[in-house]
Coordinates of C-alpha atoms in Angstrom, one line a residue:
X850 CA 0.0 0.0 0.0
X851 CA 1.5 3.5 -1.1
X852 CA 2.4 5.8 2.5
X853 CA 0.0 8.5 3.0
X854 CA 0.7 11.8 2.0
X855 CA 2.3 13.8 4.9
X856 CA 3.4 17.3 6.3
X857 CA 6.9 16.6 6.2
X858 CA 7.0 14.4 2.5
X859 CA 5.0 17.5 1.2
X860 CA 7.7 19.8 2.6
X861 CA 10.5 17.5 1.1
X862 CA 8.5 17.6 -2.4
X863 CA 9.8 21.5 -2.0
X864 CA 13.1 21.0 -2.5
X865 CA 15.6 19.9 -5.3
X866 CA 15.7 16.4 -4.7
X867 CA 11.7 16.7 -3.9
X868 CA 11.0 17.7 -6.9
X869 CA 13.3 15.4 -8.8
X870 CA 11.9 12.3 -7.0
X871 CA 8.3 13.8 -8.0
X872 CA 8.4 14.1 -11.5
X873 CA 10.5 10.4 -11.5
X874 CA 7.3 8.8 -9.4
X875 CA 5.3 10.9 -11.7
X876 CA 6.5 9.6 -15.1
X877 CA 7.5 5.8 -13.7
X878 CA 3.2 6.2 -12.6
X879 CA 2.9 7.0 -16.4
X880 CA 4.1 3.8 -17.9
X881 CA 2.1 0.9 -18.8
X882 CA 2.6 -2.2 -16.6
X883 CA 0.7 -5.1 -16.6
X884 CA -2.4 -4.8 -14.7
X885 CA -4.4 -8.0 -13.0
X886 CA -8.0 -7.4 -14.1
X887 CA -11.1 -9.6 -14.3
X888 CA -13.3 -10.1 -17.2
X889 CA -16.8 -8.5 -17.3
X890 CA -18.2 -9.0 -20.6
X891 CA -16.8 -11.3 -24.0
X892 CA -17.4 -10.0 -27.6
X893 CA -17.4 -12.4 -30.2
X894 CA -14.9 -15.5 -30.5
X895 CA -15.5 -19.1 -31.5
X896 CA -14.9 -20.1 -34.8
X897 CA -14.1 -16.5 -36.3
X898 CA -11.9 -13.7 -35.5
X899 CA -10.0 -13.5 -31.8
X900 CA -12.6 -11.2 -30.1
X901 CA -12.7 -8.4 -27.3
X902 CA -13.3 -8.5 -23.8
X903 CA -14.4 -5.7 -21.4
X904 CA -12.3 -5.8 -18.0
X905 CA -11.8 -4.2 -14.6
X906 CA -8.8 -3.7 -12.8
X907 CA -8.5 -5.5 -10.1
X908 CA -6.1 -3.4 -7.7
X909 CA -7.9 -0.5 -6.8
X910 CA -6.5 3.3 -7.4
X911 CA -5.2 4.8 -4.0
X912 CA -4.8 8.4 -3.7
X913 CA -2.5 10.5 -1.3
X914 CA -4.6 10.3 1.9
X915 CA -4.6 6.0 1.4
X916 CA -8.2 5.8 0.2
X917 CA -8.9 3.9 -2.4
X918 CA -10.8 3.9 -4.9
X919 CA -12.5 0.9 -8.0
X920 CA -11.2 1.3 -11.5
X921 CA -14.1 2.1 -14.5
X922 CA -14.3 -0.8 -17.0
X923 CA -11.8 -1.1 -20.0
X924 CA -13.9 -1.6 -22.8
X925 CA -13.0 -3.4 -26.4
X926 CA -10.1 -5.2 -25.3
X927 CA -8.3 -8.2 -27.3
X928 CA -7.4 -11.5 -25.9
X929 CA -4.6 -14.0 -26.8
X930 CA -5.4 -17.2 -28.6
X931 CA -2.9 -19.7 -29.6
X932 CA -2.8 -19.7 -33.3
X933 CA -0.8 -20.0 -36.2
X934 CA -1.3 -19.5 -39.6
X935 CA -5.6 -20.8 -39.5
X936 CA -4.6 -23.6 -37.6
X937 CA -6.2 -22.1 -33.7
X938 CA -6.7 -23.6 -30.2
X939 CA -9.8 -21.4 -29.3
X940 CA -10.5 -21.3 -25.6
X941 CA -12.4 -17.8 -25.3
X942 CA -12.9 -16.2 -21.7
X943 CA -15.5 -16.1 -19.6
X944 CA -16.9 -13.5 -17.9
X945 CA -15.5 -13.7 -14.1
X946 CA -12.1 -15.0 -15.6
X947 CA -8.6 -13.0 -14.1
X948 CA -5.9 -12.3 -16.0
X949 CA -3.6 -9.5 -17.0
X950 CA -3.8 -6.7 -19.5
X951 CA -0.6 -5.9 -21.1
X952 CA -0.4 -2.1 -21.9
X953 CA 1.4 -0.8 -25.2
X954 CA 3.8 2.0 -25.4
X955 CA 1.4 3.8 -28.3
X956 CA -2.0 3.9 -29.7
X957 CA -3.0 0.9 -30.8
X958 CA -6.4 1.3 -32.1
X959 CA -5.8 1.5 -36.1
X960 CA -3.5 -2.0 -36.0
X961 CA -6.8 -3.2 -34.5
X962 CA -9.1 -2.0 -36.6
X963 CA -6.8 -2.7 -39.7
X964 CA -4.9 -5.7 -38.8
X965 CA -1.9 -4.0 -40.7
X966 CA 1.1 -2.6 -39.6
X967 CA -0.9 1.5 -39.3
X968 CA 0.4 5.3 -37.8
X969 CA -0.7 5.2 -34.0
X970 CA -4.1 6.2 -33.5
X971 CA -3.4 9.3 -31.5
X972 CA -0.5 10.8 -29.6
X973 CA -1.5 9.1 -25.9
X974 CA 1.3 6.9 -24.9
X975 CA 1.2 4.1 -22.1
X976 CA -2.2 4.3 -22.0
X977 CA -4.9 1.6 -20.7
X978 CA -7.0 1.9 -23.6
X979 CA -4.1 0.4 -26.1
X980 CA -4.0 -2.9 -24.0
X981 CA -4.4 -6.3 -24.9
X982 CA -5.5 -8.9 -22.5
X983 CA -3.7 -12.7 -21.5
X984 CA -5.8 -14.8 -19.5
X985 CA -5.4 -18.0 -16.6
X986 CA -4.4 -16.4 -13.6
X987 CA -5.6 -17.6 -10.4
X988 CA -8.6 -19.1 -11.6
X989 CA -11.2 -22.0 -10.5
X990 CA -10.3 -25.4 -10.2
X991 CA -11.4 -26.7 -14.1
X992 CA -14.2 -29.6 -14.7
X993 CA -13.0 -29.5 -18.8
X994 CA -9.3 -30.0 -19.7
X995 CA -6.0 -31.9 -21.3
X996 CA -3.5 -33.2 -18.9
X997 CA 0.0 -33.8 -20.5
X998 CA 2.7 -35.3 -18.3
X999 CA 5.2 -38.3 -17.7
X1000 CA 2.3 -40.3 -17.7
X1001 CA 0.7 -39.8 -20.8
X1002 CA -2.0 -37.4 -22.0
X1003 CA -5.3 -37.2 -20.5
X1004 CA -8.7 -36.0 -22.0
X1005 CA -11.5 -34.9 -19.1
X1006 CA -14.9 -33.2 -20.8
X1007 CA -18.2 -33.4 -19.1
X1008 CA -19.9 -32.9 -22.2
X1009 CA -19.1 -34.3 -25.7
X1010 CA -15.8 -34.9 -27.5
X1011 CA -16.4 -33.9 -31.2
X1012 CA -13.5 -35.1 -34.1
X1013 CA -14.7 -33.4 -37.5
X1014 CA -12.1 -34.4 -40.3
X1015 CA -11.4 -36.1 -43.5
X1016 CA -10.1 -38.8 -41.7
X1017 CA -8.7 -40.2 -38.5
X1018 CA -5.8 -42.5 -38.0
X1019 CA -5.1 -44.6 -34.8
X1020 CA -1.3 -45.4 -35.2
X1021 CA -1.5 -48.5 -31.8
X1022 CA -4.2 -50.7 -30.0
X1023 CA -7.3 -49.1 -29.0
X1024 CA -9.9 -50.0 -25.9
X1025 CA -13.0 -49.1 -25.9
X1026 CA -15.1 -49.1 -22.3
X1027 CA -18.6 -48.9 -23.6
X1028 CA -20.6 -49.6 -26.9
X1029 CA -19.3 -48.4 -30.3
X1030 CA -21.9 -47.4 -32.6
X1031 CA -21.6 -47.0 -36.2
X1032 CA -23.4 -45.5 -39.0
X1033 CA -21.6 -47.0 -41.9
X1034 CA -19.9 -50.4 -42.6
X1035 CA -17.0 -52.0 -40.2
X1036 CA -14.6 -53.4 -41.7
X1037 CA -12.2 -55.9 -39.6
X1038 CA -8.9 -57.8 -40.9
X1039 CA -10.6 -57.2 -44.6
X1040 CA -13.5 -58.6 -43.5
X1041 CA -16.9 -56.2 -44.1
X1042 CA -19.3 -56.8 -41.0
X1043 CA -22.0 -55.6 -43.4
X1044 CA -21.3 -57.6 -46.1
X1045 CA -19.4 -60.8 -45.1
X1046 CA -20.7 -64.4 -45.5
X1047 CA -20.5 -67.7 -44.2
X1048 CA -19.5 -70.7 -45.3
X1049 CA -20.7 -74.2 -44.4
X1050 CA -24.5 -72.9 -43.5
X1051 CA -27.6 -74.6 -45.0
X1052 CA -30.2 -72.4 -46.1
X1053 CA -33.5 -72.8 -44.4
X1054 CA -35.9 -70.8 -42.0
X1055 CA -33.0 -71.0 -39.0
X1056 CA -30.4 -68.6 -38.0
X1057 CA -27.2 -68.5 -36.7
X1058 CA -25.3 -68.8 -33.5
X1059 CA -23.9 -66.2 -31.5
X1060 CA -20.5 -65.3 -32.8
X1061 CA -17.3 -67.1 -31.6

């Protein structure tokens, strides 16, 4: 918490060195530092371009008597996604979410607009309006996730895994706890289960036997 404001720090604020030491604090004040904030609101996301979120600062302002005082909303922001080239791993914020904003030197707002390197917006420097916003700090305990350690990879969901592809290839043994259900044909060791036949079985009214 920043020391109260007193008689003799305002007197020292008079001299030489006061005023030096002021207009340091003053500018060092003036730079953009990463800020822990919480989400309020998400703009778009999913499956089309990275979207905005609106967030709150966390840490309240303090002025020189010690009281504090909440932060307004920071509105429009953009998150991080990992992604390269079109290949993405979306995992948009929530509202509620904690993470920090990361605060550019200059105006920001045409490159965001534009998505091309672009003049800066305005002359404001360091401000918290040219921010961009990283996620996953000292959130909830998950119910949806991938482990990867020395044990292997795990895949937790509550809901329902989804594979959408041309194809899928299973390169070692596979189990399977539970039924398997398939719309098209299975086809095992060359063998069609749709199609196959067999041999030695005398036409008639009868069927088979369970298979062995």
């Amino acid at each position: 918490m920043t020391n109260p404001m007193t008689l003799s720090s305002i007197f020292a604020h008079n001299t030489d060195a006061g005023a030096i030491d002021a207009a340091i604090e003053r500018h060092i004040s003036d730079l953009g530092i990463p800020i822990l904030v919480q989400v309020k609101a998400v703009h778009g996301g999913g499956v089309s371009l990275v979207g905005q979120v609106d967030v709150q600062p966390m840490v309240h302002m303090q002025d020189g008597q010690g009281k504090t005082y909440p932060h307004g909303v920071i509105t429009g922001v953009p998150y991080l996604r990992v992604q390269g080239g079109t290949s993405a791993l979306i995992i948009d914020p929530m509202v509620g979410d904690i993470g920090f904003v990361m605060v550019s030197g200059r105006d920001i707002q045409n490159v965001i607009t534009s998505r091309q390197p672009s003049a800066p917006g305005s002359f404001r420097m360091h401000s918290m309006s040219d921010c961009v916003y990283v996620g996953g700090f000292l959130n909830g305990a998950p119910n949806q996730f991938i482990i990867m350690n020395g044990d292997g990879i795990r895949i937790v969901s509550p809901g329902t895994v989804r594979i959408e592809a041309n194809a899928a290839e299973i390169a070692c043994g596979l189990k399977v706890d539970g039924p398997i259900t398939a719309t098209g044909d299975v086809t095992g060791n060359g063998i069609s289960l749709d199609n196959h036949t067999h041999t030695g079985v005398q036409t008639g009214s009868g069927s088979t036997g369970k298979p062995q």
